[in-house]
Coordinates of C-alpha atoms and ligand atoms in Angstrom, one line a residue:
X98 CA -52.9 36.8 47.2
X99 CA -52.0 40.2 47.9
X100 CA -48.9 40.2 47.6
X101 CA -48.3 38.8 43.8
X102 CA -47.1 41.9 42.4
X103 CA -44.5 42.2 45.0
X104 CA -43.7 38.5 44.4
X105 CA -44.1 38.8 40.5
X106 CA -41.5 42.2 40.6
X107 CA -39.0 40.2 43.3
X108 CA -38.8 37.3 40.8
X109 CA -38.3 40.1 37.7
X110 CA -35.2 41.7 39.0
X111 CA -34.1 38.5 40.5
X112 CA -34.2 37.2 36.8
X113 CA -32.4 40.2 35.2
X114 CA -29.6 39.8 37.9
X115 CA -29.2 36.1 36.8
X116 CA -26.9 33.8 35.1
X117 CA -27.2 30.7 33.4
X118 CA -27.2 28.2 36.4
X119 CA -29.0 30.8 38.6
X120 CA -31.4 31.4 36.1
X121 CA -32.3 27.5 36.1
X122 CA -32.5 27.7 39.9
X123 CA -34.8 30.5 39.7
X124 CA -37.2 28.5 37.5
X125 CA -36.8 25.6 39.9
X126 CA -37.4 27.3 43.0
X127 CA -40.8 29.6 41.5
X128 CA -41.7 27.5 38.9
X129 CA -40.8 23.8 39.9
X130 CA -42.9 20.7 41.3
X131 CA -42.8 22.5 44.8
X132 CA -41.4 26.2 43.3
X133 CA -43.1 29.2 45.2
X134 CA -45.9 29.7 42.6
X135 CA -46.5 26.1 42.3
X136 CA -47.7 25.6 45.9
X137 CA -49.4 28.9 45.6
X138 CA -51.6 27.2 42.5
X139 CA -51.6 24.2 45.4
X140 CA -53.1 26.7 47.7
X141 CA -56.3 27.8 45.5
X142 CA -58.5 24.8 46.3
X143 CA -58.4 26.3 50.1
X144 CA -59.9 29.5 49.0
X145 CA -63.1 30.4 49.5
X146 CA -65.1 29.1 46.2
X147 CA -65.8 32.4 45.0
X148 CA -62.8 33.4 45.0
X149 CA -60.9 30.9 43.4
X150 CA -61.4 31.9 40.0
X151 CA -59.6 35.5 39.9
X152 CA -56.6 33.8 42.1
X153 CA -56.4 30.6 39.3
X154 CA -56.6 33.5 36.7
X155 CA -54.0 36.1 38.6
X156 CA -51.5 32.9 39.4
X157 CA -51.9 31.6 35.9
X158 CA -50.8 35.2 34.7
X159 CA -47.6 35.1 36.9
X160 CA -47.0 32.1 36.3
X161 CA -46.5 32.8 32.3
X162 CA -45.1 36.2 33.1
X163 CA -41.9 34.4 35.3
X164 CA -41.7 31.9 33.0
X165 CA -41.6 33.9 29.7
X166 CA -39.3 36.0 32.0
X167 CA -36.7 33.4 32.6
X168 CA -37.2 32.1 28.5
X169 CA -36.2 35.3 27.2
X170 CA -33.2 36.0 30.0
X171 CA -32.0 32.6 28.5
X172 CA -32.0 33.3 24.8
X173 CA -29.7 36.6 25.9
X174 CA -27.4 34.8 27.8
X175 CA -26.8 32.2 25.2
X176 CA -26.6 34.7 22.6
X177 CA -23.8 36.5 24.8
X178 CA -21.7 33.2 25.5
X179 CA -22.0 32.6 22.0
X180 CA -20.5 35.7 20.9
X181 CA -17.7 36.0 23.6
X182 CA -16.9 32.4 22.5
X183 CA -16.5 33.2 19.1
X184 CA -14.7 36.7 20.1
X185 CA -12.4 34.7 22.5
X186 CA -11.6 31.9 19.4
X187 CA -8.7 32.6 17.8
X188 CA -6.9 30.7 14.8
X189 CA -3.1 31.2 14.8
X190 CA -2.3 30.9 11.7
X191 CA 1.4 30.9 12.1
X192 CA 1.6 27.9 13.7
X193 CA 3.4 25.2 11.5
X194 CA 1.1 22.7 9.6
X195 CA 0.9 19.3 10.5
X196 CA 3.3 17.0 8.4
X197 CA 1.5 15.2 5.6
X198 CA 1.5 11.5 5.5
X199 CA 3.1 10.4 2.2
X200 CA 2.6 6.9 2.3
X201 CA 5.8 4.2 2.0
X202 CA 7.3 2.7 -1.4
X203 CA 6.5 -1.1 -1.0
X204 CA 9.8 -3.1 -1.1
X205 CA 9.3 -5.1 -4.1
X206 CA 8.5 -1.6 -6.3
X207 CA 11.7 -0.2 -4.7
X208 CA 13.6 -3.3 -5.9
X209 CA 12.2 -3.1 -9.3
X210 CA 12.6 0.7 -10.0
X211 CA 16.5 0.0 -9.1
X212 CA 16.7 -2.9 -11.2
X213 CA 14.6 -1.3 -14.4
X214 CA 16.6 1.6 -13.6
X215 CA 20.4 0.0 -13.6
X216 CA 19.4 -2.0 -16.7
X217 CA 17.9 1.5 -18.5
X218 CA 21.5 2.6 -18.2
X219 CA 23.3 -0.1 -20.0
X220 CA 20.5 0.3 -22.7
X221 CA 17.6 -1.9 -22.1
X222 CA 13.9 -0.9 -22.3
X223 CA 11.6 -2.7 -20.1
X224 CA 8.7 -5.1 -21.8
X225 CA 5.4 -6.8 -20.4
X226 CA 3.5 -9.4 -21.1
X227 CA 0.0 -10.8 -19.4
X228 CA -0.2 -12.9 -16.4
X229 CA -2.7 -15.4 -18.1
X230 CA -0.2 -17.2 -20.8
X231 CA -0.4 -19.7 -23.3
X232 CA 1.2 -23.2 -23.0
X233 CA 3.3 -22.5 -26.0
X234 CA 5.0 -19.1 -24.7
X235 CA 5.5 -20.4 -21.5
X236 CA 6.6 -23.5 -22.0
X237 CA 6.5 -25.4 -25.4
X238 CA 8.7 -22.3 -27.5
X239 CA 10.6 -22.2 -24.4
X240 CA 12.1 -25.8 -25.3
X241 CA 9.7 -27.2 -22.4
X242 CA 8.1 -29.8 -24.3
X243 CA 5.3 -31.5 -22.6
X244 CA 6.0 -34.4 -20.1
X245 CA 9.5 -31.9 -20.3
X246 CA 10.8 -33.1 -16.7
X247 CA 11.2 -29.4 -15.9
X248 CA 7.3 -28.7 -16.4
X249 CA 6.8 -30.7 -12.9
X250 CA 9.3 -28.4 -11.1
X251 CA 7.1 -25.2 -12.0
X252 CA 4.0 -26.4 -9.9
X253 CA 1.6 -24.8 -12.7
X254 CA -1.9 -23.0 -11.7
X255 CA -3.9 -24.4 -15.1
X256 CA -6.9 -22.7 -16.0
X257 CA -9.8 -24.6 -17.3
X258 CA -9.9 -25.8 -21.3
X259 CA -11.0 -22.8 -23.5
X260 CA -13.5 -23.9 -25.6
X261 CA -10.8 -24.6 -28.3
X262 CA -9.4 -27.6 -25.8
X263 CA -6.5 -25.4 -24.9
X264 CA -5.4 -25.1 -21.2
X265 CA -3.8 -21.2 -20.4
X266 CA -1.5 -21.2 -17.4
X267 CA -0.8 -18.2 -14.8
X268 CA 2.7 -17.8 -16.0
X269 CA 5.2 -19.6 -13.8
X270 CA 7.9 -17.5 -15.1
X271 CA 8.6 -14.0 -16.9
X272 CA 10.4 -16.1 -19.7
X273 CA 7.5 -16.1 -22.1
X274 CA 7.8 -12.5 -22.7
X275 CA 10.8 -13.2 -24.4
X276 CA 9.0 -15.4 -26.3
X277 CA 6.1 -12.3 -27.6
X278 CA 9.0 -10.1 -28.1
X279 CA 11.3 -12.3 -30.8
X280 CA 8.2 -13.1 -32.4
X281 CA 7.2 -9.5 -32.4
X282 CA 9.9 -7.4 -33.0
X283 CA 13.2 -7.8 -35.3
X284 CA 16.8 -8.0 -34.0
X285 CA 18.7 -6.0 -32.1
X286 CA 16.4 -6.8 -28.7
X287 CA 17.6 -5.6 -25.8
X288 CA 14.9 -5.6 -22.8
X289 CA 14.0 -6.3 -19.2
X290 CA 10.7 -7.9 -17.9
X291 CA 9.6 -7.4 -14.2
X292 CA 6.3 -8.8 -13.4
X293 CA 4.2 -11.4 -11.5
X294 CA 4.3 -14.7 -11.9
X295 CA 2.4 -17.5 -10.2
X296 CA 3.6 -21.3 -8.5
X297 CA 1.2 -23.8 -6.6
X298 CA 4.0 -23.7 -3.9
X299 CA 3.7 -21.8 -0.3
X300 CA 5.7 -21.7 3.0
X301 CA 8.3 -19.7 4.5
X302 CA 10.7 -18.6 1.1
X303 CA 7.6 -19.5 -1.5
X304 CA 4.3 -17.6 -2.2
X305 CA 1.8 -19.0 -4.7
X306 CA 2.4 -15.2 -6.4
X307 CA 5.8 -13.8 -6.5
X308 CA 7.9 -11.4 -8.7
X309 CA 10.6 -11.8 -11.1
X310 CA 12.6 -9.9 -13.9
X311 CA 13.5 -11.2 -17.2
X312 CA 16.6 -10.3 -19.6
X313 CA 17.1 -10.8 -22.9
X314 CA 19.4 -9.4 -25.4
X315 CA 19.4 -10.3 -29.0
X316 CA 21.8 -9.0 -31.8
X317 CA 24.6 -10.4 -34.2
X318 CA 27.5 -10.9 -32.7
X319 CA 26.6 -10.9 -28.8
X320 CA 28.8 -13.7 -26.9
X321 CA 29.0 -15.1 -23.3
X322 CA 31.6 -11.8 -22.7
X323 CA 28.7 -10.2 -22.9
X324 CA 26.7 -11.9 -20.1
X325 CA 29.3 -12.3 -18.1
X326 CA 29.7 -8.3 -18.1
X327 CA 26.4 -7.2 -17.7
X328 CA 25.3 -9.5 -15.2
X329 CA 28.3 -8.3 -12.8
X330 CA 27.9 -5.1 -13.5
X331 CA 24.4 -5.5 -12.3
X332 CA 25.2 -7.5 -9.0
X333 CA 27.7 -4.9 -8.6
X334 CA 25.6 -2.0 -8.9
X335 CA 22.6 -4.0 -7.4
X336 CA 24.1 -4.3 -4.0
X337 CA 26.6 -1.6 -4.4
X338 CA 29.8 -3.3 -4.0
X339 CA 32.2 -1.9 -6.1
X340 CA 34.4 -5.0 -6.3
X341 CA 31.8 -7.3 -5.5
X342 CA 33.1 -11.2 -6.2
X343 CA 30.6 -12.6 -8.8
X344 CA 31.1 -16.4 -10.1
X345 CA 29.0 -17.9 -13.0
X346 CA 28.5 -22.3 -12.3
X347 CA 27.5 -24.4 -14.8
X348 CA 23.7 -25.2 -14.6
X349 CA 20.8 -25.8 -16.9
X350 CA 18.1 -24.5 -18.1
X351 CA 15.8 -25.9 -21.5
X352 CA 15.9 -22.7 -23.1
X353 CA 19.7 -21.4 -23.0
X354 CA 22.8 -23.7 -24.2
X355 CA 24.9 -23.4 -22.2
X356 CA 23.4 -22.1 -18.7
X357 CA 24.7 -20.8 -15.3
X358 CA 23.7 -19.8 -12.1
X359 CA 25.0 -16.4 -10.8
X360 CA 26.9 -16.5 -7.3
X361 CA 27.8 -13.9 -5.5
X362 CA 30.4 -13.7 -2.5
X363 CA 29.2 -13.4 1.1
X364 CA 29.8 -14.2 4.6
X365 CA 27.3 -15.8 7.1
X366 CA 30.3 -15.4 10.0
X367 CA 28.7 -14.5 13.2
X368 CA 24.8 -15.0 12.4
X369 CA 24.2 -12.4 10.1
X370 CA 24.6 -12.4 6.3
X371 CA 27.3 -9.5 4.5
X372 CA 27.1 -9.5 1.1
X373 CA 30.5 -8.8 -0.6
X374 CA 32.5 -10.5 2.1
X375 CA 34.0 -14.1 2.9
X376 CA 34.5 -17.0 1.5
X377 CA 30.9 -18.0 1.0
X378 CA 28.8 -17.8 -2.4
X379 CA 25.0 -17.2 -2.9
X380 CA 23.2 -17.9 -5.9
X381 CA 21.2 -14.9 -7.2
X382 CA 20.3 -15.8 -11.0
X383 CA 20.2 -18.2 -13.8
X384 CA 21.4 -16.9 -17.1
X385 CA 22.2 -18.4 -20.3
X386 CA 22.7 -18.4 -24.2
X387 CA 19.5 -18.0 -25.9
X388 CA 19.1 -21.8 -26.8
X389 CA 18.6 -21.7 -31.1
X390 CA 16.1 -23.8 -30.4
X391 CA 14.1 -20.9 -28.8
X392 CA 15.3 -18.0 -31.5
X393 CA 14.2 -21.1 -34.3
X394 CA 10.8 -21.0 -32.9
X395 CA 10.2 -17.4 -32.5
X396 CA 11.2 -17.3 -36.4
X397 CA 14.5 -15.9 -35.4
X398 CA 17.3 -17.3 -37.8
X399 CA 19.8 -19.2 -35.0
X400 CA 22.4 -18.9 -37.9
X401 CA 22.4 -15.1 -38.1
X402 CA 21.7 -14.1 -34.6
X403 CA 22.5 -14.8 -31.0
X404 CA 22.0 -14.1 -27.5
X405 CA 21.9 -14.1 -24.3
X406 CA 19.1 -14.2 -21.3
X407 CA 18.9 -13.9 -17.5
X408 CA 16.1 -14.0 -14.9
X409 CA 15.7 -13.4 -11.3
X410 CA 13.8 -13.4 -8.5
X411 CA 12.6 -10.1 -6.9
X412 CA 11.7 -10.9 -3.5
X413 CA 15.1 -13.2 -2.7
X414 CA 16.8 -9.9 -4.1
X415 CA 14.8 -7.6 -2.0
X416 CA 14.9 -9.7 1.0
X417 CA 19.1 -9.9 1.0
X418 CA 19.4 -6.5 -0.2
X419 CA 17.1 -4.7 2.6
X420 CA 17.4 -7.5 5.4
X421 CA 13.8 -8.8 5.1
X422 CA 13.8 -12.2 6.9
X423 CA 10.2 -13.0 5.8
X424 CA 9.0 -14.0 2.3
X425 CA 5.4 -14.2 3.4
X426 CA 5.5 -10.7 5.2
X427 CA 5.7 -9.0 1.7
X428 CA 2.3 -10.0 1.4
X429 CA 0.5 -9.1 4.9
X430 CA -0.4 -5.5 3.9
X431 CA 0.9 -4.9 7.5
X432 CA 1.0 -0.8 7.9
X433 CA 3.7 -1.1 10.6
X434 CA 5.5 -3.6 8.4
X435 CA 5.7 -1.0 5.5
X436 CA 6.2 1.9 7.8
X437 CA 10.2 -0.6 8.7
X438 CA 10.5 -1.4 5.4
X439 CA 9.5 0.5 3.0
X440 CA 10.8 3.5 1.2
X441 CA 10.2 7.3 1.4
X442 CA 9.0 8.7 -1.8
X443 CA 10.6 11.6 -3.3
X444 CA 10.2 14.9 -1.7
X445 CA 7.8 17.0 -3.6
X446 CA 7.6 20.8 -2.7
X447 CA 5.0 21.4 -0.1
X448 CA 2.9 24.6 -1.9
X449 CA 0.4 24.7 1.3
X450 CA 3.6 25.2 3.4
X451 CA 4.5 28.2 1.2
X452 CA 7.4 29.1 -0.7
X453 CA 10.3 30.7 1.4
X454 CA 12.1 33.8 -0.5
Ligands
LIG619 N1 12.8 -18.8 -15.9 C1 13.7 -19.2 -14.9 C2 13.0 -19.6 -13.6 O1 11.9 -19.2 -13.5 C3 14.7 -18.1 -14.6 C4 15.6 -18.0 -15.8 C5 16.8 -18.7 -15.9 C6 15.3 -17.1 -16.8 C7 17.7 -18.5 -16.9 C8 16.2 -17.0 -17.9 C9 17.3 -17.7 -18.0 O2 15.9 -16.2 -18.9 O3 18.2 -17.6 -19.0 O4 13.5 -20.2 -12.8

């Protein structure tokens, strides 16, 4: 034992020479299961009995002194990688920021903006109307009486009996907002109404939801010439084809007299459609003269004023317009879907970037 202070000095300097990994070797090697001082505490029992005690007392002071040792060399070193660490870690502020992610336009709110906004131009404000309806605006005023063969081709979601016996429907079409708006506002009417609308019908080019936009214009004198203008201006400017060939067939519909359907010219040569080409025709719309049927039961004088109305379906429109081969994929909230389709939004100014000049 006479050695300790040599022993206890060697393992001092040893531990102010160390670094982190030697200075966990050191602790191993004096203080571990078979370290130096370990076996030395090992050894006492050997001693004579009398003097046991002073060497379990002298060992037990080393012992603490090399460990305390070692403890504080530690807490130095850390400290000291610490700081060069933080001295070392630089931010470089010039580098350019990471683009943010703006998010897509879905398809369907792209197709209505251009629609709303083409129909803004020639004077029409956009109306609303809620997706819950009652049978009378979308049907009955609509000159759908009941057992009305056209009823069964609107596959209606009925909701259950109020407590008045009355049965409101999801609106199968955006036609009873016409209805709200002649019984709601006075002559001259000139509006557009894109919304939901709902049909118990689903597979590959029909969703139980879907979209639509409504037209309607109402005033004294307005005649088919009328119609006919606006609705090829719209296909025109729609699918921007300037000379775009645009042919109104006879059809029918219970709430205009007469009706049409809207075709416009394409070509389906080689696989792929082209819109504005060939000998080939698409319908698009269905359009009309406000029956006076309708106008009679909004309280709109049939003898005095006239009009004309048009509806269409938003998704069919998208889907020719941007290529979209799938209905049902409007639907699956697919990121990488939107990310193909969908539309950048305007560029606003980036402040965080900075302003230049
Ligand atoms: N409501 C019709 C439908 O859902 C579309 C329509 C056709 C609306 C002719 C009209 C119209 O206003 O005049 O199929």
């Amino acid at each position: 034992m006479e050695n300790l202070d040599e022993l206890r000095d060697d393992l001092l300097s040893q531990v102010k020479a160390a670094d982190l990994e030697a200075l966990e070797d050191l602790r191993v090697l004096a203080l571990g299961r078979s370290g130096t001082i370990t076996e030395m505490v090992k050894g006492i029992g050997q001693l004579k009995p009398e003097d046991r005690r002073s060497a379990g007392q002298q060992l037990n002071v080393l012992k603490n002194t090399i460990a305390d040792a070692i403890d504080a060399r530690k807490e130095v070193l850390e400290a000291e990688a610490l700081d060069a660490g933080l001295a070392a870690d630089r931010i470089d502020v010039t580098l350019p920021q990471r683009p943010a992610s703006a998010g897509r336009i879905h398809p369907i709110s792209q197709t209505i903006d251009e629609m709303v906004a083409i129909f803004c131009e020639m004077g029409f404000t956009v109306a609303e109307g809620p997706h819950i309806e009652t049978d009378f605006n979308n049907f009955t005023a609509l000159n759908i009486p009941p057992e009305h063969p056209a009823r069964q081709d609107h596959d209606t979601f009925y909701l259950p009996a109020g407590e008045d016996g009355e049965r409101k429907v999801l609106r199968t079409h955006t036609s009873p907002v016409q209805i709200r708006t002649m019984v709601n506002e006075k002559p001259p009417i000139r509006i557009v109404v894109p919304g939901r609308t709902f049909r118990a019908d689903h597979d590959a080019t029909h969703s139980p939801m879907f979209h639509q936009i409504e037209g309607l214009v109402i005033d004294k004198a307005t005649h088919m010439g009328h119609l006919r203008g606006c609705l090829e201006e719209f296909c025109r400017a729609f699918f921007d084809v300037d000379d775009l060939p645009v042919r109104f067939r006879p059809s029918y519909f219970p709430f205009t007299e007469p009706s049409a359907e809207v075709d416009i010219g394409c070509s389906r040569e080689g696989g792929g459609l082209k819109i504005g080409a060939g000998a080939e025709w698409l319908e698009i719309l269905g359009c009309g003269m406000v029956n006076p049927r309708v106008l009679e039961n909004c309280g709109i004088n049939p003898m005095q004023y006239q009009g004309f109305a048009f509806g269409l379906g938003i998704e069919r429109a998208a889907m020719l317009k941007y290529g979209i081969p799938d209905l049902r994929t409007f639907y699956d909230s697919d990121i990488r879907w939107l990310k193909h389709y969908g539309f950048v939004p305007l560029d606003v100014p980036n402040v965080a970037a900075g302003l230049v000049g």
